[in-house]
Amino acid sequence: MTVDRAQTSSHRRDWEELPATTRAAVAAVTGPILQADSIIAGFSSQLATVIETSAGRTFVKGVRQQDPEVWTQHREAALARHVTPVGPRLRWQIAAGGWDLLGFEFIAGHFADYRIDSDLADTATAMSALARLHCPPEVELKNAEVRWGAYLDEDAESEVFAGDALLHTDWNYSNVIIDEPDGARLVDWPWATRGAAWIDPGCWIVWLIFAGHNPAAAEEWAARVPAWHTASDRELLIFSGALAAEWTATANRRPNIWTHGLRDAARRWAAHRRMRSHRDAGNGHLSRG
């Protein structure tokens, strides 16, 4: 995996920093660990490393058991069998020495580069495949109308986000692994949400603008996902505003160059949607997204 342009977590731990009891519990399942290489991309996990044994490589992510974010581990474990093969196969979950660890199938490849057409096309294909998966009712997920409805002035408008699609929602390029020749695989599922299928390509647009695309060009890539075409202009207008508010709240809570850039990208998309709405109202007709 490449790690260029990757944002890093300030609380990330190396494998050797884990308690001996934790490392021993993993070795009891995997066999002797020959090598451990840290992965520096991402924010959520306190541990992200690739361990190598005689049987091959396993990607391990972990959070302290007492950490408030440990729910992300349980969410991913519950979802894993439902998202395979779009996502990696979960091999094991271990709680030992104060840590909760997940061991996933290692995906050899590179992080998606949203400036490269082939990577964008592979991402759109994976997003389309995700939209065809069944959203498991037994897995506890936040509903889109609750998640983004919190950022709307009118409660009734949140109903446009409702649906029964399984959404990834976190389209950070490092969550999309281009696995040649099989295309894109999706990792890091704690922010999975239940809602309207067109929301995922909408979330993706913010990352495309952040990568350098203008809003219109970003929407052209989103349009490669069939679910995008099920959204009305009104729905996209409402969602773009809610998404901009969510990214603004994130930037206020965790201010850094990444969150500020994504906040600005989300605001650009919302402004683009408002401009389209005003133009179409002036022309006396509605256009599709």
PDB file of C-alpha atoms in Angstrom:
ATOM      1  CA  MET A   1       0.000   0.000   0.000  1.00  0.00           C
ATOM      2  CA  THR A   2       1.207   3.490  -0.697  1.00  0.00           C
ATOM      3  CA  VAL A   3       0.921   6.111   1.991  1.00  0.00           C
ATOM      4  CA  ASP A   4       1.634   9.309   0.045  1.00  0.00           C
ATOM      5  CA  ARG A   5      -0.769  12.155   0.774  1.00  0.00           C
ATOM      6  CA  ALA A   6      -2.151  10.133   3.687  1.00  0.00           C
ATOM      7  CA  GLN A   7      -3.430  11.935   6.740  1.00  0.00           C
ATOM      8  CA  THR A   8      -2.150  10.492   9.978  1.00  0.00           C
ATOM      9  CA  SER A   9      -3.520   9.888  13.438  1.00  0.00           C
ATOM     10  CA  SER A  10      -1.678  11.555  16.308  1.00  0.00           C
ATOM     11  CA  HIS A  11      -2.685   8.744  18.705  1.00  0.00           C
ATOM     12  CA  ARG A  12      -1.512   5.873  16.483  1.00  0.00           C
ATOM     13  CA  ARG A  13       0.530   3.124  18.161  1.00  0.00           C
ATOM     14  CA  ASP A  14       3.117   0.776  16.684  1.00  0.00           C
ATOM     15  CA  TRP A  15       2.762  -2.987  17.027  1.00  0.00           C
ATOM     16  CA  GLU A  16       5.696  -3.174  19.433  1.00  0.00           C
ATOM     17  CA  GLU A  17       3.951  -0.705  21.767  1.00  0.00           C
ATOM     18  CA  LEU A  18       1.061  -3.098  22.407  1.00  0.00           C
ATOM     19  CA  PRO A  19       1.138  -5.065  25.654  1.00  0.00           C
ATOM     20  CA  ALA A  20       2.921  -8.409  25.419  1.00  0.00           C
ATOM     21  CA  THR A  21      -0.317 -10.183  26.350  1.00  0.00           C
ATOM     22  CA  THR A  22      -2.093  -8.582  23.384  1.00  0.00           C
ATOM     23  CA  ARG A  23       0.614  -9.564  20.927  1.00  0.00           C
ATOM     24  CA  ALA A  24       0.727 -13.072  22.353  1.00  0.00           C
ATOM     25  CA  ALA A  25      -3.041 -13.473  21.926  1.00  0.00           C
ATOM     26  CA  VAL A  26      -2.718 -12.596  18.248  1.00  0.00           C
ATOM     27  CA  ALA A  27       0.223 -14.935  17.738  1.00  0.00           C
ATOM     28  CA  ALA A  28      -1.816 -17.737  19.305  1.00  0.00           C
ATOM     29  CA  VAL A  29      -4.299 -17.379  16.439  1.00  0.00           C
ATOM     30  CA  THR A  30      -1.996 -16.492  13.558  1.00  0.00           C
ATOM     31  CA  GLY A  31       1.230 -18.303  14.430  1.00  0.00           C
ATOM     32  CA  PRO A  32       4.562 -16.556  15.047  1.00  0.00           C
ATOM     33  CA  ILE A  33       4.655 -12.983  13.746  1.00  0.00           C
ATOM     34  CA  LEU A  34       7.644 -12.496  11.498  1.00  0.00           C
ATOM     35  CA  GLN A  35       7.204  -8.783  10.742  1.00  0.00           C
ATOM     36  CA  ALA A  36       4.870  -5.901  11.549  1.00  0.00           C
ATOM     37  CA  ASP A  37       4.655  -2.740   9.448  1.00  0.00           C
ATOM     38  CA  SER A  38       2.596   0.260  10.519  1.00  0.00           C
ATOM     39  CA  ILE A  39       0.139   1.953   8.174  1.00  0.00           C
ATOM     40  CA  ILE A  40      -0.008   5.680   8.783  1.00  0.00           C
ATOM     41  CA  ALA A  41      -3.194   6.573   6.889  1.00  0.00           C
ATOM     42  CA  GLY A  42      -6.470   7.329   8.597  1.00  0.00           C
ATOM     43  CA  PHE A  43      -7.764   8.912  11.781  1.00  0.00           C
ATOM     44  CA  SER A  44      -9.943   6.465  13.652  1.00  0.00           C
ATOM     45  CA  SER A  45      -7.862   3.477  14.719  1.00  0.00           C
ATOM     46  CA  GLN A  46      -5.189   3.631  17.404  1.00  0.00           C
ATOM     47  CA  LEU A  47      -3.454   0.698  15.745  1.00  0.00           C
ATOM     48  CA  ALA A  48      -3.179   0.011  12.010  1.00  0.00           C
ATOM     49  CA  THR A  49      -0.520  -2.444  10.955  1.00  0.00           C
ATOM     50  CA  VAL A  50       0.184  -5.305   8.604  1.00  0.00           C
ATOM     51  CA  ILE A  51       1.541  -8.415  10.280  1.00  0.00           C
ATOM     52  CA  GLU A  52       3.279 -11.154   8.359  1.00  0.00           C
ATOM     53  CA  THR A  53       3.316 -14.828   9.360  1.00  0.00           C
ATOM     54  CA  SER A  54       4.183 -18.023   7.545  1.00  0.00           C
ATOM     55  CA  ALA A  55       0.571 -18.070   6.289  1.00  0.00           C
ATOM     56  CA  GLY A  56       0.817 -14.598   4.730  1.00  0.00           C
ATOM     57  CA  ARG A  57      -0.187 -11.067   5.646  1.00  0.00           C
ATOM     58  CA  THR A  58      -3.079  -9.780   7.761  1.00  0.00           C
ATOM     59  CA  PHE A  59      -4.186  -6.181   8.243  1.00  0.00           C
ATOM     60  CA  VAL A  60      -4.791  -5.463  11.919  1.00  0.00           C
ATOM     61  CA  LYS A  61      -6.637  -2.464  13.297  1.00  0.00           C
ATOM     62  CA  GLY A  62      -7.310  -1.831  16.945  1.00  0.00           C
ATOM     63  CA  VAL A  63      -8.680   0.460  19.636  1.00  0.00           C
ATOM     64  CA  ARG A  64      -8.256   0.345  23.403  1.00  0.00           C
ATOM     65  CA  GLN A  65     -11.192  -1.448  25.014  1.00  0.00           C
ATOM     66  CA  GLN A  66     -11.909   1.499  27.320  1.00  0.00           C
ATOM     67  CA  ASP A  67     -11.831   4.064  24.528  1.00  0.00           C
ATOM     68  CA  PRO A  68     -15.185   5.665  23.612  1.00  0.00           C
ATOM     69  CA  GLU A  69     -14.455   4.825  19.959  1.00  0.00           C
ATOM     70  CA  VAL A  70     -14.301   1.058  20.555  1.00  0.00           C
ATOM     71  CA  TRP A  71     -17.816   0.851  19.097  1.00  0.00           C
ATOM     72  CA  THR A  72     -16.207   1.323  15.673  1.00  0.00           C
ATOM     73  CA  GLN A  73     -14.530  -2.070  16.066  1.00  0.00           C
ATOM     74  CA  HIS A  74     -17.790  -3.810  16.901  1.00  0.00           C
ATOM     75  CA  ARG A  75     -19.574  -2.083  14.017  1.00  0.00           C
ATOM     76  CA  GLU A  76     -16.966  -3.280  11.526  1.00  0.00           C
ATOM     77  CA  ALA A  77     -16.987  -6.813  12.913  1.00  0.00           C
ATOM     78  CA  ALA A  78     -20.780  -6.997  12.644  1.00  0.00           C
ATOM     79  CA  LEU A  79     -20.765  -5.699   9.066  1.00  0.00           C
ATOM     80  CA  ALA A  80     -17.819  -7.655   7.714  1.00  0.00           C
ATOM     81  CA  ARG A  81     -19.626 -10.743   6.431  1.00  0.00           C
ATOM     82  CA  HIS A  82     -22.304  -8.596   4.823  1.00  0.00           C
ATOM     83  CA  VAL A  83     -19.908  -6.448   2.789  1.00  0.00           C
ATOM     84  CA  THR A  84     -17.586  -9.180   1.498  1.00  0.00           C
ATOM     85  CA  PRO A  85     -16.322  -9.180  -1.269  1.00  0.00           C
ATOM     86  CA  VAL A  86     -16.745  -5.413  -1.708  1.00  0.00           C
ATOM     87  CA  GLY A  87     -14.909  -5.165   1.589  1.00  0.00           C
ATOM     88  CA  PRO A  88     -12.147  -7.416   2.961  1.00  0.00           C
ATOM     89  CA  ARG A  89     -12.907 -10.662   4.787  1.00  0.00           C
ATOM     90  CA  LEU A  90     -12.673 -10.517   8.585  1.00  0.00           C
ATOM     91  CA  ARG A  91     -10.447 -13.327   9.870  1.00  0.00           C
ATOM     92  CA  TRP A  92     -10.721 -12.764  13.624  1.00  0.00           C
ATOM     93  CA  GLN A  93     -11.535 -10.399  16.461  1.00  0.00           C
ATOM     94  CA  ILE A  94      -9.456 -10.526  19.649  1.00  0.00           C
ATOM     95  CA  ALA A  95      -9.862  -8.696  22.958  1.00  0.00           C
ATOM     96  CA  ALA A  96      -6.761  -9.020  25.134  1.00  0.00           C
ATOM     97  CA  GLY A  97      -4.496  -6.857  27.233  1.00  0.00           C
ATOM     98  CA  GLY A  98      -6.910  -3.936  27.164  1.00  0.00           C
ATOM     99  CA  TRP A  99      -7.108  -3.817  23.354  1.00  0.00           C
ATOM    100  CA  ASP A 100      -9.793  -4.791  20.833  1.00  0.00           C
ATOM    101  CA  LEU A 101      -8.236  -5.953  17.554  1.00  0.00           C
ATOM    102  CA  LEU A 102      -9.660  -6.934  14.162  1.00  0.00           C
ATOM    103  CA  GLY A 103      -7.678  -9.023  11.688  1.00  0.00           C
ATOM    104  CA  PHE A 104      -8.668  -8.558   8.060  1.00  0.00           C
ATOM    105  CA  GLU A 105      -7.666 -10.139   4.786  1.00  0.00           C
ATOM    106  CA  PHE A 106      -4.773  -8.047   3.464  1.00  0.00           C
ATOM    107  CA  ILE A 107      -5.515  -6.288   0.183  1.00  0.00           C
ATOM    108  CA  ALA A 108      -2.432  -5.701  -1.918  1.00  0.00           C
ATOM    109  CA  GLY A 109      -2.840  -2.508  -3.893  1.00  0.00           C
ATOM    110  CA  HIS A 110      -2.670   1.264  -3.691  1.00  0.00           C
ATOM    111  CA  PHE A 111      -4.890   3.944  -2.260  1.00  0.00           C
ATOM    112  CA  ALA A 112      -7.218   5.412  -4.847  1.00  0.00           C
ATOM    113  CA  ASP A 113      -5.962   8.596  -6.471  1.00  0.00           C
ATOM    114  CA  TYR A 114      -8.999  10.730  -7.260  1.00  0.00           C
ATOM    115  CA  ARG A 115      -6.985  12.626  -9.859  1.00  0.00           C
ATOM    116  CA  ILE A 116      -6.602   9.517 -12.055  1.00  0.00           C
ATOM    117  CA  ASP A 117      -9.456   8.467 -14.320  1.00  0.00           C
ATOM    118  CA  SER A 118      -8.879   4.725 -13.957  1.00  0.00           C
ATOM    119  CA  ASP A 119      -8.977   4.939 -10.154  1.00  0.00           C
ATOM    120  CA  LEU A 120     -12.108   7.067 -10.317  1.00  0.00           C
ATOM    121  CA  ALA A 121     -13.780   4.567 -12.642  1.00  0.00           C
ATOM    122  CA  ASP A 122     -12.848   1.664 -10.336  1.00  0.00           C
ATOM    123  CA  THR A 123     -14.234   3.561  -7.339  1.00  0.00           C
ATOM    124  CA  ALA A 124     -17.522   4.233  -9.132  1.00  0.00           C
ATOM    125  CA  THR A 125     -17.781   0.538 -10.017  1.00  0.00           C
ATOM    126  CA  ALA A 126     -17.211  -0.491  -6.388  1.00  0.00           C
ATOM    127  CA  MET A 127     -19.773   2.073  -5.225  1.00  0.00           C
ATOM    128  CA  SER A 128     -22.284   0.646  -7.688  1.00  0.00           C
ATOM    129  CA  ALA A 129     -21.597  -2.876  -6.393  1.00  0.00           C
ATOM    130  CA  LEU A 130     -22.108  -1.688  -2.816  1.00  0.00           C
ATOM    131  CA  ALA A 131     -25.505  -0.252  -3.751  1.00  0.00           C
ATOM    132  CA  ARG A 132     -26.597  -3.756  -4.804  1.00  0.00           C
ATOM    133  CA  LEU A 133     -25.787  -5.308  -1.415  1.00  0.00           C
ATOM    134  CA  HIS A 134     -28.445  -6.080   1.162  1.00  0.00           C
ATOM    135  CA  CYS A 135     -28.474  -3.806   4.200  1.00  0.00           C
ATOM    136  CA  PRO A 136     -28.554  -6.181   7.189  1.00  0.00           C
ATOM    137  CA  PRO A 137     -31.429  -5.270   9.524  1.00  0.00           C
ATOM    138  CA  GLU A 138     -29.721  -6.995  12.471  1.00  0.00           C
ATOM    139  CA  VAL A 139     -26.703  -4.661  12.401  1.00  0.00           C
ATOM    140  CA  GLU A 140     -27.172  -1.441  14.367  1.00  0.00           C
ATOM    141  CA  LEU A 141     -26.594   1.478  11.998  1.00  0.00           C
ATOM    142  CA  LYS A 142     -27.461   5.142  12.227  1.00  0.00           C
ATOM    143  CA  ASN A 143     -30.253   6.158   9.865  1.00  0.00           C
ATOM    144  CA  ALA A 144     -29.403   8.831   7.314  1.00  0.00           C
ATOM    145  CA  GLU A 145     -32.429  10.939   8.236  1.00  0.00           C
ATOM    146  CA  VAL A 146     -31.142  11.085  11.820  1.00  0.00           C
ATOM    147  CA  ARG A 147     -27.483  11.607  10.932  1.00  0.00           C
ATOM    148  CA  TRP A 148     -27.966  14.458   8.462  1.00  0.00           C
ATOM    149  CA  GLY A 149     -31.349  15.599   9.697  1.00  0.00           C
ATOM    150  CA  ALA A 150     -29.507  17.039  12.686  1.00  0.00           C
ATOM    151  CA  TYR A 151     -28.056  19.663  10.320  1.00  0.00           C
ATOM    152  CA  LEU A 152     -31.386  20.814   8.849  1.00  0.00           C
ATOM    153  CA  ASP A 153     -33.634  23.610  10.012  1.00  0.00           C
ATOM    154  CA  GLU A 154     -36.801  21.768   8.996  1.00  0.00           C
ATOM    155  CA  ASP A 155     -37.280  18.282  10.446  1.00  0.00           C
ATOM    156  CA  ALA A 156     -39.618  17.256   7.633  1.00  0.00           C
ATOM    157  CA  GLU A 157     -36.876  17.675   5.036  1.00  0.00           C
ATOM    158  CA  SER A 158     -34.812  14.885   6.602  1.00  0.00           C
ATOM    159  CA  GLU A 159     -37.266  12.362   5.161  1.00  0.00           C
ATOM    160  CA  VAL A 160     -35.541  12.705   1.775  1.00  0.00           C
ATOM    161  CA  PHE A 161     -32.486  10.913   3.209  1.00  0.00           C
ATOM    162  CA  ALA A 162     -34.447   7.810   4.236  1.00  0.00           C
ATOM    163  CA  GLY A 163     -33.902   4.475   2.517  1.00  0.00           C
ATOM    164  CA  ASP A 164     -32.786   0.903   3.010  1.00  0.00           C
ATOM    165  CA  ALA A 165     -29.437   1.022   1.189  1.00  0.00           C
ATOM    166  CA  LEU A 166     -26.191   0.190   2.980  1.00  0.00           C
ATOM    167  CA  LEU A 167     -23.992   3.287   2.697  1.00  0.00           C
ATOM    168  CA  HIS A 168     -20.254   3.505   3.355  1.00  0.00           C
ATOM    169  CA  THR A 169     -20.247   7.358   3.557  1.00  0.00           C
ATOM    170  CA  ASP A 170     -16.499   7.790   4.281  1.00  0.00           C
ATOM    171  CA  TRP A 171     -14.941   8.152   0.817  1.00  0.00           C
ATOM    172  CA  ASN A 172     -11.510   9.151   2.031  1.00  0.00           C
ATOM    173  CA  TYR A 173      -9.237   7.965  -0.785  1.00  0.00           C
ATOM    174  CA  SER A 174      -7.325   5.740   1.681  1.00  0.00           C
ATOM    175  CA  ASN A 175     -10.536   3.763   2.255  1.00  0.00           C
ATOM    176  CA  VAL A 176     -10.549   2.711  -1.402  1.00  0.00           C
ATOM    177  CA  ILE A 177      -7.836   0.191  -2.269  1.00  0.00           C
ATOM    178  CA  ILE A 178      -7.216  -0.386  -5.970  1.00  0.00           C
ATOM    179  CA  ASP A 179      -6.474  -4.091  -6.175  1.00  0.00           C
ATOM    180  CA  GLU A 180      -5.254  -4.881  -9.679  1.00  0.00           C
ATOM    181  CA  PRO A 181      -6.666  -6.575 -11.635  1.00  0.00           C
ATOM    182  CA  ASP A 182      -9.823  -6.875  -9.512  1.00  0.00           C
ATOM    183  CA  GLY A 183     -10.633  -3.170  -9.190  1.00  0.00           C
ATOM    184  CA  ALA A 184     -11.479  -1.250  -6.021  1.00  0.00           C
ATOM    185  CA  ARG A 185     -12.157  -2.707  -2.570  1.00  0.00           C
ATOM    186  CA  LEU A 186     -13.656  -0.670   0.262  1.00  0.00           C
ATOM    187  CA  VAL A 187     -12.248  -0.644   3.791  1.00  0.00           C
ATOM    188  CA  ASP A 188     -12.961   1.139   7.089  1.00  0.00           C
ATOM    189  CA  TRP A 189     -16.714   0.787   7.674  1.00  0.00           C
ATOM    190  CA  PRO A 190     -17.503   2.337  11.089  1.00  0.00           C
ATOM    191  CA  TRP A 191     -19.463   5.218   9.537  1.00  0.00           C
ATOM    192  CA  ALA A 192     -21.720   2.897   7.554  1.00  0.00           C
ATOM    193  CA  THR A 193     -25.260   4.277   7.504  1.00  0.00           C
ATOM    194  CA  ARG A 194     -28.702   3.135   6.349  1.00  0.00           C
ATOM    195  CA  GLY A 195     -30.362   5.513   3.892  1.00  0.00           C
ATOM    196  CA  ALA A 196     -31.077   6.527   0.304  1.00  0.00           C
ATOM    197  CA  ALA A 197     -28.677   4.903  -2.165  1.00  0.00           C
ATOM    198  CA  TRP A 198     -27.792   8.210  -3.861  1.00  0.00           C
ATOM    199  CA  ILE A 199     -26.154   9.511  -0.663  1.00  0.00           C
ATOM    200  CA  ASP A 200     -22.856   7.654  -1.201  1.00  0.00           C
ATOM    201  CA  PRO A 201     -22.059   9.327  -4.541  1.00  0.00           C
ATOM    202  CA  GLY A 202     -23.034  12.619  -2.878  1.00  0.00           C
ATOM    203  CA  CYS A 203     -20.523  12.016  -0.081  1.00  0.00           C
ATOM    204  CA  TRP A 204     -17.906  11.101  -2.689  1.00  0.00           C
ATOM    205  CA  ILE A 205     -18.319  14.456  -4.456  1.00  0.00           C
ATOM    206  CA  VAL A 206     -16.805  16.324  -1.507  1.00  0.00           C
ATOM    207  CA  TRP A 207     -13.636  14.221  -1.739  1.00  0.00           C
ATOM    208  CA  LEU A 208     -13.461  14.755  -5.508  1.00  0.00           C
ATOM    209  CA  ILE A 209     -13.658  18.523  -5.093  1.00  0.00           C
ATOM    210  CA  PHE A 210     -11.038  18.291  -2.360  1.00  0.00           C
ATOM    211  CA  ALA A 211      -8.833  16.390  -4.849  1.00  0.00           C
ATOM    212  CA  GLY A 212      -9.071  19.241  -7.360  1.00  0.00           C
ATOM    213  CA  HIS A 213     -12.209  18.652  -9.443  1.00  0.00           C
ATOM    214  CA  ASN A 214     -14.713  21.438  -9.869  1.00  0.00           C
ATOM    215  CA  PRO A 215     -18.245  20.631  -8.630  1.00  0.00           C
ATOM    216  CA  ALA A 216     -19.675  20.028 -12.097  1.00  0.00           C
ATOM    217  CA  ALA A 217     -16.873  17.614 -13.015  1.00  0.00           C
ATOM    218  CA  ALA A 218     -17.257  15.848  -9.661  1.00  0.00           C
ATOM    219  CA  GLU A 219     -20.961  15.347 -10.366  1.00  0.00           C
ATOM    220  CA  GLU A 220     -20.104  13.814 -13.731  1.00  0.00           C
ATOM    221  CA  TRP A 221     -18.132  11.120 -11.917  1.00  0.00           C
ATOM    222  CA  ALA A 222     -20.940  10.638  -9.398  1.00  0.00           C
ATOM    223  CA  ALA A 223     -23.285  10.147 -12.343  1.00  0.00           C
ATOM    224  CA  ARG A 224     -21.397   6.939 -13.194  1.00  0.00           C
ATOM    225  CA  VAL A 225     -23.103   5.385 -10.181  1.00  0.00           C
ATOM    226  CA  PRO A 226     -26.670   4.390 -11.162  1.00  0.00           C
ATOM    227  CA  ALA A 227     -28.092   5.319  -7.754  1.00  0.00           C
ATOM    228  CA  TRP A 228     -27.127   8.965  -8.317  1.00  0.00           C
ATOM    229  CA  HIS A 229     -29.858   9.270 -10.933  1.00  0.00           C
ATOM    230  CA  THR A 230     -32.565   8.374  -8.417  1.00  0.00           C
ATOM    231  CA  ALA A 231     -32.071  11.679  -6.569  1.00  0.00           C
ATOM    232  CA  SER A 232     -34.073  14.767  -7.441  1.00  0.00           C
ATOM    233  CA  ASP A 233     -32.534  18.224  -7.640  1.00  0.00           C
ATOM    234  CA  ARG A 234     -34.396  19.153  -4.458  1.00  0.00           C
ATOM    235  CA  GLU A 235     -32.936  16.170  -2.617  1.00  0.00           C
ATOM    236  CA  LEU A 236     -29.415  17.000  -3.763  1.00  0.00           C
ATOM    237  CA  LEU A 237     -29.871  20.622  -2.740  1.00  0.00           C
ATOM    238  CA  ILE A 238     -31.000  19.609   0.751  1.00  0.00           C
ATOM    239  CA  PHE A 239     -28.265  17.005   1.157  1.00  0.00           C
ATOM    240  CA  SER A 240     -25.439  19.240  -0.060  1.00  0.00           C
ATOM    241  CA  GLY A 241     -26.416  21.816   2.555  1.00  0.00           C
ATOM    242  CA  ALA A 242     -26.579  19.217   5.322  1.00  0.00           C
ATOM    243  CA  LEU A 243     -23.241  17.715   4.266  1.00  0.00           C
ATOM    244  CA  ALA A 244     -21.593  21.142   4.284  1.00  0.00           C
ATOM    245  CA  ALA A 245     -22.944  21.696   7.803  1.00  0.00           C
ATOM    246  CA  GLU A 246     -21.623  18.293   8.918  1.00  0.00           C
ATOM    247  CA  TRP A 247     -18.140  19.006   7.551  1.00  0.00           C
ATOM    248  CA  THR A 248     -18.196  22.463   9.145  1.00  0.00           C
ATOM    249  CA  ALA A 249     -19.004  20.895  12.510  1.00  0.00           C
ATOM    250  CA  THR A 250     -16.211  18.352  11.994  1.00  0.00           C
ATOM    251  CA  ALA A 251     -13.726  21.117  11.160  1.00  0.00           C
ATOM    252  CA  ASN A 252     -14.753  23.049  14.266  1.00  0.00           C
ATOM    253  CA  ARG A 253     -14.377  19.950  16.434  1.00  0.00           C
ATOM    254  CA  ARG A 254     -11.078  18.740  14.909  1.00  0.00           C
ATOM    255  CA  PRO A 255      -9.464  21.728  13.179  1.00  0.00           C
ATOM    256  CA  ASN A 256      -6.643  20.791  10.809  1.00  0.00           C
ATOM    257  CA  ILE A 257      -5.709  21.207   7.164  1.00  0.00           C
ATOM    258  CA  TRP A 258      -7.745  18.141   6.154  1.00  0.00           C
ATOM    259  CA  THR A 259     -11.007  18.998   7.854  1.00  0.00           C
ATOM    260  CA  HIS A 260     -10.787  22.631   6.755  1.00  0.00           C
ATOM    261  CA  GLY A 261     -10.162  21.547   3.165  1.00  0.00           C
ATOM    262  CA  LEU A 262     -13.084  19.118   3.201  1.00  0.00           C
ATOM    263  CA  ARG A 263     -15.320  21.733   4.824  1.00  0.00           C
ATOM    264  CA  ASP A 264     -14.476  24.148   2.021  1.00  0.00           C
ATOM    265  CA  ALA A 265     -15.055  21.455  -0.616  1.00  0.00           C
ATOM    266  CA  ALA A 266     -18.466  20.631   0.859  1.00  0.00           C
ATOM    267  CA  ARG A 267     -19.377  24.317   0.901  1.00  0.00           C
ATOM    268  CA  ARG A 268     -18.386  24.618  -2.773  1.00  0.00           C
ATOM    269  CA  TRP A 269     -20.704  21.757  -3.691  1.00  0.00           C
ATOM    270  CA  ALA A 270     -23.562  23.269  -1.674  1.00  0.00           C
ATOM    271  CA  ALA A 271     -23.013  26.615  -3.405  1.00  0.00           C
ATOM    272  CA  HIS A 272     -23.011  24.858  -6.796  1.00  0.00           C
ATOM    273  CA  ARG A 273     -26.327  23.197  -5.962  1.00  0.00           C
ATOM    274  CA  ARG A 274     -27.864  26.490  -4.789  1.00  0.00           C
ATOM    275  CA  MET A 275     -26.729  28.197  -7.977  1.00  0.00           C
ATOM    276  CA  ARG A 276     -28.291  25.427 -10.077  1.00  0.00           C
ATOM    277  CA  SER A 277     -31.510  25.687  -8.112  1.00  0.00           C
ATOM    278  CA  HIS A 278     -31.717  29.459  -8.593  1.00  0.00           C
ATOM    279  CA  ARG A 279     -30.892  29.165 -12.287  1.00  0.00           C
ATOM    280  CA  ASP A 280     -33.485  26.473 -12.866  1.00  0.00           C
ATOM    281  CA  ALA A 281     -36.107  28.417 -10.913  1.00  0.00           C
ATOM    282  CA  GLY A 282     -35.363  31.422 -13.113  1.00  0.00           C
ATOM    283  CA  ASN A 283     -35.764  29.290 -16.219  1.00  0.00           C
ATOM    284  CA  GLY A 284     -39.019  27.916 -14.929  1.00  0.00           C
ATOM    285  CA  HIS A 285     -38.025  24.256 -14.993  1.00  0.00           C
ATOM    286  CA  LEU A 286     -36.202  21.613 -13.023  1.00  0.00           C
ATOM    287  CA  SER A 287     -33.184  19.737 -14.325  1.00  0.00           C
ATOM    288  CA  ARG A 288     -31.736  16.416 -13.186  1.00  0.00           C
ATOM    289  CA  GLY A 289     -28.511  16.117 -11.208  1.00  0.00           C
TER     290      GLY A 289
END
